CSV table of C-alpha atoms in Angstrom, one decimal:
chain,number,residue,atom,x,y,z
A,1485,MET,CA,96.2,62.0,87.9
A,1486,GLU,CA,99.7,61.1,86.6
A,1487,TYR,CA,102.5,59.1,88.0
A,1488,ILE,CA,106.2,59.8,87.9
A,1489,ASN,CA,108.5,56.8,88.1
A,1490,ASN,CA,111.8,57.5,89.8
A,1491,ALA,CA,113.0,53.9,89.9
A,1492,SER,CA,114.4,51.8,87.0
A,1493,THR,CA,112.0,49.0,86.1
A,1494,GLY,CA,114.6,46.7,84.6
A,1495,ALA,CA,112.4,46.1,81.5
A,1496,ILE,CA,114.0,44.5,78.5
A,1497,SER,CA,114.2,46.7,75.4
A,1498,SER,CA,114.2,45.6,71.9
A,1499,GLY,CA,116.9,46.5,69.4
A,1500,SER,CA,114.8,49.4,68.0
A,1501,GLY,CA,114.7,51.1,71.5
A,1502,ALA,CA,111.0,50.4,72.2
A,1503,VAL,CA,110.1,49.4,75.8
A,1504,ASN,CA,108.2,46.1,76.2
A,1505,LYS,CA,104.8,46.6,77.8
A,1506,ILE,CA,103.2,44.6,80.6
A,1507,LEU,CA,99.6,44.0,81.6
A,1508,CYS,CA,98.1,45.8,84.5
A,1509,CYS,CA,97.6,43.5,87.5
A,1510,GLU,CA,94.0,44.8,88.0
A,1511,CYS,CA,92.4,45.4,84.6
A,1512,GLY,CA,94.9,43.8,82.2
A,1513,VAL,CA,95.5,46.9,80.1
A,1514,PRO,CA,99.0,47.0,78.5
A,1515,ILE,CA,101.1,49.6,80.2
A,1516,GLU,CA,104.7,50.5,80.5
A,1517,PRO,CA,106.4,48.8,83.5
A,1518,ASN,CA,106.4,50.6,86.8
A,1519,ALA,CA,106.9,49.7,90.5
A,1520,SER,CA,103.2,49.1,91.2
A,1521,ASN,CA,102.5,47.3,87.9
A,1522,MET,CA,99.2,49.2,87.8
A,1523,CYS,CA,97.7,51.7,85.3
A,1524,VAL,CA,96.9,55.2,86.3
A,1525,PRO,CA,93.1,54.7,86.7
A,1526,CYS,CA,93.6,51.6,88.9
A,1527,LEU,CA,96.3,53.3,90.9
A,1528,ARG,CA,94.0,56.3,91.4
A,1529,SER,CA,91.2,54.0,92.6
A,1530,HIS,CA,93.5,52.4,95.2
A,1531,VAL,CA,95.5,55.4,96.4
A,1532,ASP,CA,94.4,59.0,97.0
A,1533,ILE,CA,97.3,61.2,98.1
A,1534,THR,CA,94.9,64.0,99.0
A,1535,GLU,CA,92.7,62.0,101.3
A,1536,ASN,CA,94.1,63.8,104.5
A,1537,ILE,CA,93.7,67.2,103.0
A,1538,PRO,CA,90.2,68.8,103.6
A,1539,LYS,CA,88.4,69.9,100.4
A,1540,GLN,CA,86.4,72.5,102.3
A,1541,ALA,CA,87.5,74.9,105.0
A,1542,VAL,CA,86.3,78.1,106.8
A,1543,ILE,CA,88.1,81.4,107.2
A,1544,PHE,CA,86.8,84.3,109.3
A,1545,PHE,CA,86.4,87.9,108.1
A,1546,CYS,CA,85.6,91.1,110.0
A,1547,ARG,CA,83.3,93.4,108.0
A,1548,ASN,CA,84.0,96.5,110.0
A,1549,CYS,CA,87.8,96.7,109.6
A,1550,GLU,CA,88.0,94.3,106.6
A,1551,ARG,CA,90.6,92.0,108.1
A,1552,TYR,CA,91.0,88.2,108.1
A,1553,LEU,CA,91.7,86.0,111.2
A,1554,ASN,CA,95.1,84.4,111.3
A,1555,PRO,CA,94.8,81.9,114.1
A,1556,PRO,CA,95.0,82.0,117.0
A,1557,ASN,CA,94.3,85.7,117.5
A,1558,GLU,CA,95.9,87.8,114.9
A,1559,TRP,CA,93.9,89.8,112.4
A,1560,VAL,CA,95.6,90.7,109.1
A,1561,GLN,CA,94.7,93.0,106.2
A,1562,CYS,CA,94.4,91.1,102.9
A,1563,THR,CA,93.0,91.9,99.5
A,1564,LEU,CA,91.3,89.4,97.3
A,1565,GLU,CA,93.7,87.1,95.3
A,1566,SER,CA,96.7,88.5,97.1
A,1567,LYS,CA,99.8,86.6,98.3
A,1568,GLU,CA,98.8,87.3,101.9
A,1569,LEU,CA,95.4,85.8,101.5
A,1570,LEU,CA,96.8,82.7,99.7
A,1571,SER,CA,99.3,82.2,102.5
A,1572,LEU,CA,96.4,82.5,105.1
A,1573,CYS,CA,94.3,79.9,103.2
A,1574,LEU,CA,97.2,77.4,102.9
A,1575,LYS,CA,97.8,77.6,106.7
A,1576,ARG,CA,94.2,76.4,107.3
A,1577,LEU,CA,95.0,73.1,105.5
A,1578,GLN,CA,96.8,70.8,108.0
A,1579,GLY,CA,97.2,67.8,105.6
A,1580,LEU,CA,99.6,69.7,103.3
A,1581,ARG,CA,102.5,68.6,105.5
A,1582,GLN,CA,102.2,65.0,104.2
A,1583,VAL,CA,102.6,65.9,100.5
A,1584,LYS,CA,104.8,68.2,98.5
A,1585,LEU,CA,103.0,71.4,97.3
A,1586,VAL,CA,104.0,72.2,93.7
A,1587,ASP,CA,101.7,75.0,92.7
A,1588,ALA,CA,98.8,77.0,94.2
A,1589,GLY,CA,96.5,79.7,92.8
A,1590,PHE,CA,93.1,81.2,93.0
A,1591,VAL,CA,90.1,80.1,91.0
A,1592,TRP,CA,87.9,83.1,90.1
A,1593,THR,CA,84.7,83.4,92.1
A,1594,GLU,CA,82.2,86.2,92.5
A,1595,PRO,CA,83.6,88.9,94.9
A,1596,HIS,CA,80.4,88.8,97.0
A,1597,SER,CA,79.8,85.1,97.0
A,1598,LYS,CA,81.6,84.5,100.3
A,1599,ARG,CA,83.5,81.7,98.6
A,1600,ILE,CA,87.2,81.5,97.9
A,1601,LYS,CA,88.5,78.6,95.7
A,1602,VAL,CA,92.2,77.6,95.6
A,1603,LYS,CA,93.6,75.2,93.0
A,1604,LEU,CA,96.4,73.1,94.4
A,1605,THR,CA,99.0,70.8,92.7
A,1606,VAL,CA,100.7,68.3,94.9
A,1607,HIS,CA,103.2,65.4,94.7
A,1608,GLY,CA,102.9,62.3,96.8
A,1609,GLU,CA,105.1,59.2,97.1
A,1610,VAL,CA,103.3,55.8,97.2
A,1611,MET,CA,104.2,52.1,96.7
A,1612,SER,CA,108.0,52.0,96.6
A,1613,ASP,CA,109.2,55.2,95.0
A,1614,VAL,CA,106.2,55.9,92.8
A,1615,VAL,CA,105.4,59.6,92.8
A,1616,LEU,CA,101.9,60.7,92.0
A,1617,GLN,CA,100.8,64.2,90.9
A,1618,GLN,CA,97.3,65.3,91.7
A,1619,VAL,CA,95.4,68.5,91.0
A,1620,PHE,CA,92.4,69.4,93.2
A,1621,VAL,CA,90.4,72.5,94.3
A,1622,VAL,CA,89.7,73.5,97.9
A,1623,GLU,CA,86.7,75.7,98.7
A,1624,PHE,CA,86.9,78.2,101.6
A,1625,THR,CA,83.8,79.6,103.1
A,1626,VAL,CA,84.1,83.2,104.4
A,1627,ASN,CA,82.3,83.6,107.7
A,1628,ASN,CA,81.7,86.9,109.3
A,1629,GLN,CA,83.2,87.4,112.8
A,1630,MET,CA,83.8,90.7,114.6
A,1631,CYS,CA,87.4,91.2,115.7
A,1632,ASP,CA,88.2,92.2,119.3
A,1633,ASP,CA,89.0,95.8,118.4
A,1634,CYS,CA,85.7,96.3,116.6
A,1635,HIS,CA,83.9,94.5,119.3
A,1636,ARG,CA,85.2,96.9,121.9
A,1637,THR,CA,84.2,99.8,119.6
A,1638,GLU,CA,80.6,98.6,119.3
A,1639,ALA,CA,80.5,98.0,123.1
A,1640,LYS,CA,81.5,101.7,123.7
A,1641,ASP,CA,84.6,100.4,125.6
A,1642,PHE,CA,87.0,100.5,122.7
A,1643,TRP,CA,89.7,102.8,124.1
A,1644,ARG,CA,92.2,102.1,126.8
A,1645,CYS,CA,94.0,105.4,126.5
A,1646,MET,CA,93.1,109.0,125.5
A,1647,VAL,CA,95.3,111.9,124.5
A,1648,GLN,CA,93.6,115.3,125.0
A,1649,VAL,CA,95.2,118.1,123.0
A,1650,ARG,CA,94.2,121.7,124.0
A,1651,GLN,CA,95.4,125.2,123.3
A,1652,LYS,CA,94.0,127.8,125.6
A,1653,ALA,CA,94.3,130.7,123.3
A,1654,VAL,CA,92.2,133.0,121.2
A,1655,ASN,CA,94.1,132.2,118.0
A,1656,ARG,CA,94.5,128.5,117.2
A,1657,LYS,CA,96.8,128.5,114.2
A,1658,THR,CA,99.3,126.4,116.1
A,1659,LEU,CA,96.7,123.6,116.2
A,1660,PHE,CA,96.3,123.7,112.4
A,1661,TYR,CA,100.1,123.4,112.1
A,1662,LEU,CA,100.1,120.4,114.5
A,1663,GLU,CA,97.3,118.7,112.5
A,1664,GLN,CA,99.4,119.0,109.3
A,1665,MET,CA,102.5,117.6,111.0
A,1666,ILE,CA,100.5,114.6,112.2
A,1667,LEU,CA,99.2,114.0,108.7
A,1668,LYS,CA,102.7,114.4,107.1
A,1669,HIS,CA,104.4,112.0,109.4
A,1670,LYS,CA,101.4,109.6,109.7
A,1671,ALA,CA,101.5,109.7,113.5
A,1672,HIS,CA,97.8,108.9,113.7
A,1673,GLU,CA,98.0,105.4,112.1
A,1674,ASN,CA,97.3,103.5,115.4
A,1675,THR,CA,94.4,105.9,116.4
A,1676,LEU,CA,91.1,104.2,117.0
A,1677,GLY,CA,89.1,107.5,116.8
A,1678,ILE,CA,89.5,111.3,116.6
A,1679,LYS,CA,86.9,113.5,118.2
A,1680,PRO,CA,87.0,117.3,117.9
A,1681,ASN,CA,86.4,119.2,121.1
A,1682,THR,CA,86.4,122.8,122.3
A,1683,GLY,CA,89.9,124.1,121.9
A,1684,GLY,CA,91.5,121.0,120.5
A,1685,LEU,CA,91.2,117.3,119.6
A,1686,ASP,CA,90.8,114.0,121.5
A,1687,PHE,CA,92.7,110.9,120.3
A,1688,PHE,CA,91.7,107.4,121.4
A,1689,TYR,CA,94.0,104.4,121.5
A,1690,ALA,CA,93.8,100.7,122.3
A,1691,THR,CA,97.1,100.5,124.2
A,1692,ASP,CA,99.2,102.8,126.3
A,1693,ALA,CA,102.2,102.3,124.1
A,1694,HIS,CA,100.4,103.8,121.0
A,1695,ALA,CA,99.3,106.8,123.0
A,1696,ARG,CA,102.7,107.3,124.4
A,1697,LYS,CA,104.1,107.3,120.9
A,1698,MET,CA,101.7,110.1,120.0
A,1699,VAL,CA,102.7,112.1,123.1
A,1700,ASP,CA,106.4,111.7,122.2
A,1701,PHE,CA,105.7,112.9,118.7
A,1702,MET,CA,103.9,116.1,119.9
A,1703,GLN,CA,106.7,116.8,122.4
A,1704,ALA,CA,109.2,116.7,119.5
A,1705,VAL,CA,107.4,119.1,117.1
A,1706,LEU,CA,105.8,121.6,119.5
A,1707,PRO,CA,106.5,123.1,123.0
A,1708,VAL,CA,103.9,121.3,125.0
A,1709,LYS,CA,103.2,120.4,128.7
A,1710,VAL,CA,102.1,116.9,129.4
A,1711,THR,CA,100.2,115.6,132.5
A,1712,ASN,CA,99.0,112.1,132.8
A,1713,SER,CA,96.5,110.1,135.0
A,1714,LYS,CA,95.0,106.7,135.2
A,1715,LYS,CA,91.7,105.3,136.4
A,1716,LEU,CA,91.2,101.8,137.8
A,1717,ILE,CA,88.6,99.9,135.9
A,1718,SER,CA,88.9,96.4,137.3
A,1719,HIS,CA,91.1,94.3,139.6
A,1720,ASP,CA,91.5,90.5,139.8
A,1721,ILE,CA,92.7,89.6,143.4
A,1722,HIS,CA,93.5,86.1,142.4
A,1723,SER,CA,95.9,86.9,139.6
A,1724,ASN,CA,96.9,90.3,140.9
A,1725,SER,CA,96.1,91.9,137.6
A,1726,TYR,CA,94.9,95.5,137.2
A,1727,ASN,CA,92.9,97.1,134.3
A,1728,TYR,CA,93.5,100.8,133.9
A,1729,LYS,CA,92.3,103.6,131.6
A,1730,TYR,CA,95.0,106.1,130.9
A,1731,SER,CA,94.6,109.8,130.0
A,1732,TYR,CA,97.2,112.3,128.8
A,1733,ALA,CA,96.5,116.0,128.8
A,1734,ILE,CA,98.7,118.0,126.4
A,1735,ASP,CA,98.7,121.8,126.7
A,1736,VAL,CA,100.0,123.6,123.6
A,1737,VAL,CA,101.7,126.9,124.0
A,1738,PRO,CA,99.0,129.6,124.0
A,1739,VAL,CA,100.6,131.7,121.3
A,1740,SER,CA,100.6,131.4,117.5
A,1741,LYS,CA,102.4,133.0,114.6
A,1742,GLY,CA,101.6,136.7,114.5
A,1743,SER,CA,100.8,137.0,118.2
A,1744,LEU,CA,102.3,140.0,120.1
A,1745,VAL,CA,103.8,139.0,123.5
A,1746,CYS,CA,105.3,140.8,126.4
A,1747,LEU,CA,108.2,139.1,128.1
A,1748,SER,CA,109.3,139.4,131.8
A,1749,LYS,CA,112.4,141.3,132.6
A,1750,ARG,CA,114.3,138.2,133.6
A,1751,LEU,CA,113.4,136.4,130.4
A,1752,THR,CA,114.5,139.4,128.2
A,1753,GLN,CA,117.9,139.3,129.9
A,1754,GLN,CA,118.2,135.6,129.2
A,1755,LEU,CA,117.4,136.2,125.5
A,1756,GLY,CA,120.1,138.7,124.8
A,1757,HIS,CA,118.2,141.8,126.1
A,1758,ILE,CA,115.6,141.6,123.4
A,1759,ALA,CA,112.8,144.2,123.6
A,1760,PRO,CA,110.0,143.1,126.1
A,1761,VAL,CA,107.3,143.6,123.4
A,1762,CYS,CA,108.1,141.4,120.5
A,1763,LEU,CA,106.4,139.3,117.8
A,1764,VAL,CA,106.1,135.5,117.5
A,1765,SER,CA,107.5,134.8,114.0
A,1766,LYS,CA,107.3,131.0,114.2
A,1767,VAL,CA,106.1,128.2,116.5
A,1768,ALA,CA,107.9,124.9,115.9
A,1769,ASN,CA,109.8,122.7,118.5
A,1770,SER,CA,110.6,126.1,120.1
A,1771,ILE,CA,109.1,129.6,120.0
A,1772,HIS,CA,110.8,132.0,117.6
A,1773,LEU,CA,110.6,135.7,118.5
A,1774,ILE,CA,111.6,138.8,116.6
A,1775,ASP,CA,111.7,142.5,117.6
A,1776,PRO,CA,109.9,144.4,114.8
A,1777,GLN,CA,111.9,147.6,115.6
A,1778,THR,CA,115.4,146.1,115.6
A,1779,ALA,CA,115.0,142.7,113.8
A,1780,GLN,CA,116.7,141.0,116.8
A,1781,MET,CA,115.7,137.3,117.1
A,1782,ALA,CA,115.4,135.0,120.1
A,1783,GLU,CA,114.4,131.4,120.6
A,1784,VAL,CA,112.5,130.2,123.6
A,1785,GLN,CA,112.8,126.5,124.3
A,1786,ASN,CA,110.1,124.3,125.8
A,1787,MET,CA,111.4,124.1,129.4
A,1788,ALA,CA,112.2,127.8,129.4
A,1789,PHE,CA,108.7,128.8,128.4
A,1790,TRP,CA,106.9,126.7,131.0
A,1791,LYS,CA,109.3,128.1,133.7
A,1792,SER,CA,108.4,131.6,132.7
A,1793,PRO,CA,105.2,131.4,130.7
A,1794,PHE,CA,103.8,134.4,128.8
A,1795,GLU,CA,100.6,135.0,126.9
A,1796,ALA,CA,99.7,137.0,123.8
A,1797,ILE,CA,98.7,140.6,124.6
A,1798,CYS,CA,97.5,141.1,121.0
A,1799,ASN,CA,96.2,138.6,118.5
A,1800,PRO,CA,95.8,138.7,114.7
A,1801,LYS,CA,92.1,139.5,115.1
A,1802,GLN,CA,93.2,142.9,116.6
A,1803,MET,CA,95.3,143.9,113.6
A,1804,VAL,CA,94.6,147.3,112.0
A,1805,GLU,CA,95.2,148.1,108.3
A,1806,PHE,CA,97.5,151.0,107.5
A,1807,VAL,CA,98.5,152.7,104.3
A,1808,VAL,CA,102.3,153.2,103.7
A,1809,MET,CA,103.1,156.8,102.8
A,1810,ASP,CA,106.9,156.7,102.7
A,1811,VAL,CA,109.7,154.2,103.3
A,1812,GLU,CA,113.3,155.0,104.1
A,1813,ILE,CA,115.8,152.1,104.5
A,1814,ILE,CA,118.1,152.1,107.5
A,1815,ARG,CA,121.6,151.2,106.5
A,1816,GLU,CA,123.8,148.8,108.4
A,1817,ASN,CA,126.1,151.5,109.8
A,1818,GLN,CA,123.1,153.4,111.1
A,1819,ARG,CA,121.7,150.7,113.2
A,1820,LYS,CA,122.1,151.0,117.0
A,1821,THR,CA,123.7,148.1,118.7
A,1822,PHE,CA,124.7,147.3,122.2
A,1823,PRO,CA,127.0,144.8,124.0
A,1824,GLY,CA,125.4,141.4,124.5
A,1825,GLN,CA,122.8,141.9,121.7
A,1826,GLY,CA,121.4,138.7,120.3
A,1827,PRO,CA,121.4,137.6,116.7
A,1828,VAL,CA,119.7,139.8,114.1
A,1829,SER,CA,117.6,138.5,111.2
A,1830,HIS,CA,119.2,138.8,107.7
A,1831,ARG,CA,115.9,138.0,106.0
A,1832,HIS,CA,114.4,141.3,107.1
A,1833,THR,CA,115.4,144.9,106.4
A,1834,LEU,CA,115.0,147.7,108.9
A,1835,ALA,CA,113.3,150.9,107.6
A,1836,ASP,CA,111.7,154.0,108.8
A,1837,VAL,CA,108.0,153.8,107.7
A,1838,TRP,CA,105.4,156.6,107.7
A,1839,VAL,CA,101.8,155.2,107.8
A,1840,VAL,CA,98.3,156.3,108.1
A,1841,LYS,CA,95.2,154.3,109.1
A,1842,SER,CA,93.2,153.2,106.2
A,1843,SER,CA,90.0,154.3,107.9
A,1844,GLU,CA,91.5,157.8,108.4
A,1845,LEU,CA,93.0,158.2,105.0
A,1846,GLY,CA,92.0,161.6,103.6
A,1847,ILE,CA,90.6,162.7,107.0
A,1848,ASN,CA,93.7,162.7,109.2
A,1849,GLU,CA,96.9,164.0,107.6
A,1850,ASN,CA,99.1,163.2,110.6
A,1851,THR,CA,101.3,160.3,109.7
A,1852,ILE,CA,102.7,157.8,112.2
A,1853,HIS,CA,106.4,157.1,112.2
A,1854,VAL,CA,107.3,153.5,112.8
A,1855,LYS,CA,110.5,151.5,112.7
A,1856,SER,CA,109.7,148.2,111.0
A,1857,HIS,CA,111.6,145.1,109.9
A,1858,LEU,CA,109.5,144.9,106.7
A,1859,GLY,CA,111.6,147.4,104.7
A,1860,ASN,CA,112.3,144.9,102.0
A,1861,LEU,CA,108.6,144.3,101.3
A,1862,LEU,CA,107.0,147.7,101.7
A,1863,LYS,CA,106.8,150.6,99.3
A,1864,PRO,CA,104.6,153.8,99.2
A,1865,GLY,CA,101.0,153.0,98.5
A,1866,ASP,CA,101.1,149.4,100.0
A,1867,TYR,CA,98.7,148.2,102.7
A,1868,VAL,CA,100.2,146.8,105.9
A,1869,LEU,CA,98.7,145.2,109.0
A,1870,GLY,CA,99.9,146.1,112.4
A,1871,TYR,CA,98.9,146.6,116.1
A,1872,ASP,CA,97.9,150.0,117.4
A,1873,LEU,CA,99.1,149.8,121.0
A,1874,ARG,CA,97.6,153.3,121.7
A,1875,GLU,CA,94.1,151.9,121.4
A,1876,ALA,CA,94.7,148.3,122.5
A,1877,ASN,CA,93.2,147.1,125.8
A,1878,VAL,CA,96.1,145.1,127.3
A,1879,ASN,CA,95.6,143.3,130.6
A,1880,ASN,CA,99.1,142.0,131.4
A,1881,ALA,CA,101.2,142.5,134.6
A,1882,ASP,CA,104.5,142.6,132.7
A,1883,TYR,CA,103.2,145.1,130.2
A,1884,GLU,CA,102.0,147.4,133.0
A,1885,LYS,CA,105.5,147.5,134.5
A,1886,LEU,CA,107.0,149.0,131.3
A,1887,ASN,CA,107.8,152.6,130.9
A,1888,ALA,CA,105.3,154.2,128.5
A,1889,ASP,CA,108.0,156.0,126.6
A,1890,THR,CA,109.7,152.8,125.6
A,1891,VAL,CA,106.6,151.2,124.3
A,1892,PRO,CA,106.0,151.9,120.5
A,1893,ASP,CA,102.7,153.3,119.4
A,1894,VAL,CA,102.4,151.1,116.3
A,1895,LEU,CA,104.1,147.8,115.3
A,1896,LEU,CA,103.8,146.6,111.7
A,1897,ILE,CA,103.4,142.9,111.4
A,1898,LYS,CA,102.9,141.9,107.7
A,1899,LYS,CA,102.0,143.2,104.3
A,1900,SER,CA,98.3,143.1,103.4
A,1901,TYR,CA,96.8,141.7,100.2
A,1902,ASP,CA,93.3,141.4,98.9
A,1903,LYS,CA,91.9,138.3,100.8
A,1904,THR,CA,89.1,137.7,98.3
A,1905,VAL,CA,91.4,137.5,95.3
A,1906,ARG,CA,93.9,135.3,97.1
A,1907,LYS,CA,91.2,132.9,98.2
A,1908,GLN,CA,89.8,132.6,94.6
A,1909,SER,CA,93.2,132.1,93.1
A,1910,ARG,CA,94.3,129.5,95.6
A,1911,ASN,CA,94.4,126.2,93.6
A,1912,TRP,CA,95.7,124.0,96.4
A,1913,LYS,CA,94.2,122.4,99.5
A,1914,LEU,CA,95.2,120.6,102.7
A,1915,LYS,CA,93.9,117.4,104.2
A,1916,HIS,CA,92.4,117.1,107.7
A,1917,LEU,CA,92.2,114.4,110.3
A,1918,ASN,CA,88.5,114.6,110.5
A,1919,GLU,CA,86.7,115.8,107.3
A,1920,ASP,CA,83.3,116.0,109.0
A,1921,ILE,CA,84.3,118.8,111.4
A,1922,VAL,CA,81.8,121.7,111.2
A,1923,VAL,CA,83.7,125.0,111.6
A,1924,ASP,CA,82.2,128.3,112.6
A,1925,THR,CA,83.1,131.7,111.1
A,1926,ASP,CA,85.8,132.5,113.6
A,1927,ILE,CA,87.7,129.2,113.1
A,1928,GLU,CA,87.3,129.6,109.3
A,1929,ASN,CA,88.9,133.0,109.5
A,1930,GLU,CA,91.8,131.6,111.5
A,1931,TYR,CA,92.2,128.7,109.0
A,1932,ASN,CA,92.4,131.2,106.2
A,1933,GLU,CA,95.1,133.1,108.1
A,1934,PHE,CA,97.0,129.8,108.5
A,1935,LEU,CA,96.8,129.2,104.7
A,1936,GLU,CA,98.1,132.8,104.1
A,1937,ASP,CA,101.0,132.1,106.4
A,1938,LEU,CA,101.8,129.0,104.3
A,1939,GLU,CA,101.9,131.1,101.2
A,1940,GLU,CA,104.1,133.7,102.8
A,1941,ASP,CA,106.6,131.5,104.6
A,1942,PRO,CA,108.5,128.8,102.5
A,1943,GLU,CA,110.1,127.3,105.7
A,1944,LEU,CA,106.7,126.8,107.3
A,1945,ARG,CA,105.2,124.8,104.3
A,1946,GLN,CA,108.2,122.4,104.2
A,1947,ASN,CA,106.5,120.5,107.0
A,1948,VAL,CA,103.1,120.5,105.3
A,1949,ASN,CA,101.8,118.3,102.5
A,1950,ILE,CA,100.1,120.6,100.0
A,1951,PHE,CA,97.8,119.0,97.4
A,1952,LYS,CA,96.5,120.2,94.1
A,1953,ASP,CA,92.8,121.2,94.1
A,1954,LYS,CA,91.3,119.9,90.9
A,1955,ASN,CA,88.1,121.7,91.5
A,1956,LYS,CA,89.8,125.1,91.3
A,1957,GLN,CA,92.2,124.4,88.4
A,1958,GLN,CA,89.9,126.1,85.9
A,1959,ILE,CA,89.0,129.2,88.0
A,1960,PRO,CA,90.2,132.3,86.2
A,1961,VAL,CA,92.8,134.3,88.1
A,1962,ASP,CA,92.6,138.1,88.4
A,1963,THR,CA,95.3,139.2,86.1
A,1964,ASN,CA,95.6,142.6,87.8
A,1965,ASP,CA,96.5,141.0,91.1
A,1966,MET,CA,98.8,138.3,89.6
A,1967,ASP,CA,100.8,140.9,87.7
A,1968,ASP,CA,102.2,142.0,91.1
A,1969,PRO,CA,105.3,139.8,91.7
A,1970,SER,CA,105.2,140.5,95.4
A,1971,VAL,CA,101.9,138.5,95.9
A,1972,PRO,CA,102.9,135.3,97.7
A,1973,ARG,CA,101.9,132.1,96.0
A,1974,ILE,CA,102.7,128.4,96.1
A,1975,THR,CA,104.2,127.0,92.9
A,1976,LEU,CA,103.0,123.8,91.2
A,1977,GLU,CA,106.4,122.1,92.0
A,1978,GLU,CA,105.5,122.3,95.7
A,1979,MET,CA,102.1,120.6,95.3
A,1980,LEU,CA,101.3,116.9,95.5
A,1981,ASP,CA,98.8,115.0,93.4
A,1982,ASP,CA,95.8,113.9,95.4
A,1983,LEU,CA,95.3,110.2,95.3
A,1984,VAL,CA,91.8,109.3,94.0
A,1985,LEU,CA,91.1,105.6,93.9
A,1986,GLU,CA,88.0,105.9,91.7
A,1987,ASP,CA,90.0,107.5,89.0
A,1988,GLU,CA,92.7,104.7,89.1
A,1989,GLU,CA,90.0,102.0,88.9
A,1990,MET,CA,88.4,103.7,85.9
A,1991,GLY,CA,91.8,104.0,84.2
A,1992,ASP,CA,92.6,100.3,84.7
A,1993,ALA,CA,89.2,99.3,83.4
A,1994,SER,CA,89.7,101.3,80.2
């Protein structure tokens, strides 16, 4: 302990500048004059400025969520020896208000000792303007206590609101896109749990506000239909309080990229007289359609779709592989236009394409003439995927009303590449909401199709976080395939480095 004298003692100094000493009133030791006329040991024995400050205290820690209790009922996330934890410990010491805190810091303890020691330096004023400085250590005992959120989880009563996301379709690539949008924008931060279910996912929340925030996010990124309900759990007649459980059912549009749809006559008129049989080129906050024969585009908004809903008449599983025999580009002045025609895609080029089924190559010499929007991608000898409407079993009321002469025999959808080589040379990966989901073969094939769509569409992967896959960095790439500049791939500039905490800890230790 030291003392700091702020008052003038009025002692007489000699001519050499030395201060005359006096005797301590308690022990008689010569000391410099001060207001109490006592030496430091005697003053320490009479006055303790830290007597009202407890030297031991208790803080509570939840082992499940690793949070500390900030009284009265707030649980905060703190790391060891952090500013947040130091502030939390100082709030537990009520006697600090009577002294002036000068310095505070942690004293090292074993991480698993359940003890936290804080070294404090305080100033206190005693006996007519005499300021004492004292350094002491406060030991905090960490007791385990389950927080309210974890207690409800263990009691199987942890959620107050559930959001059910479903897509009633054969192809579920739109759900994969929604999952990546949630991860990119961190819309699942307040989620208590995520459970995979048939045709979608279930999100659980503690409050209705958090669930409503997730619903609003999904309405902003995809065309969805929302229905809600609530169930009464308990009711207190004395305080007139009600306890409900809320449920939100979200239906995602039953189409995905690459699906072939048939529009009603009324909807085709509203969309600039687009052909009734058209292709879904993109599903974002609206459904983007394109006519493969004229490259005419249309956009179906959320409300317009649910007023006149349509389903896919053909899905990517029904695609047939064709071999391109000849390609002839259709010039701009040769295109047929009509008044009131909608916008035309400038990313695609119309062409007359002659194709033969891969399974009939060398057997059937009759080529099929197709008008396609893939003229800028195809050349003789390429493989292309498309729908053969002559052999398709379509069960759709709007499709049956169409004149058979106006329906094309074959529609080409996208260029085909070697799936095995593309999968082996793919040196990137995506993250998932639930890594423990076991997928079957059908879902795995749809997921691979979604990865191929990301490679082929730069606009689609702008909303997706793509990470480098370190496990596949050293896999040799087939040079014969990579020599083809038309093979779609994702560059290293578009990939993010995956955060691995173990690697960072090892680097800091070295």
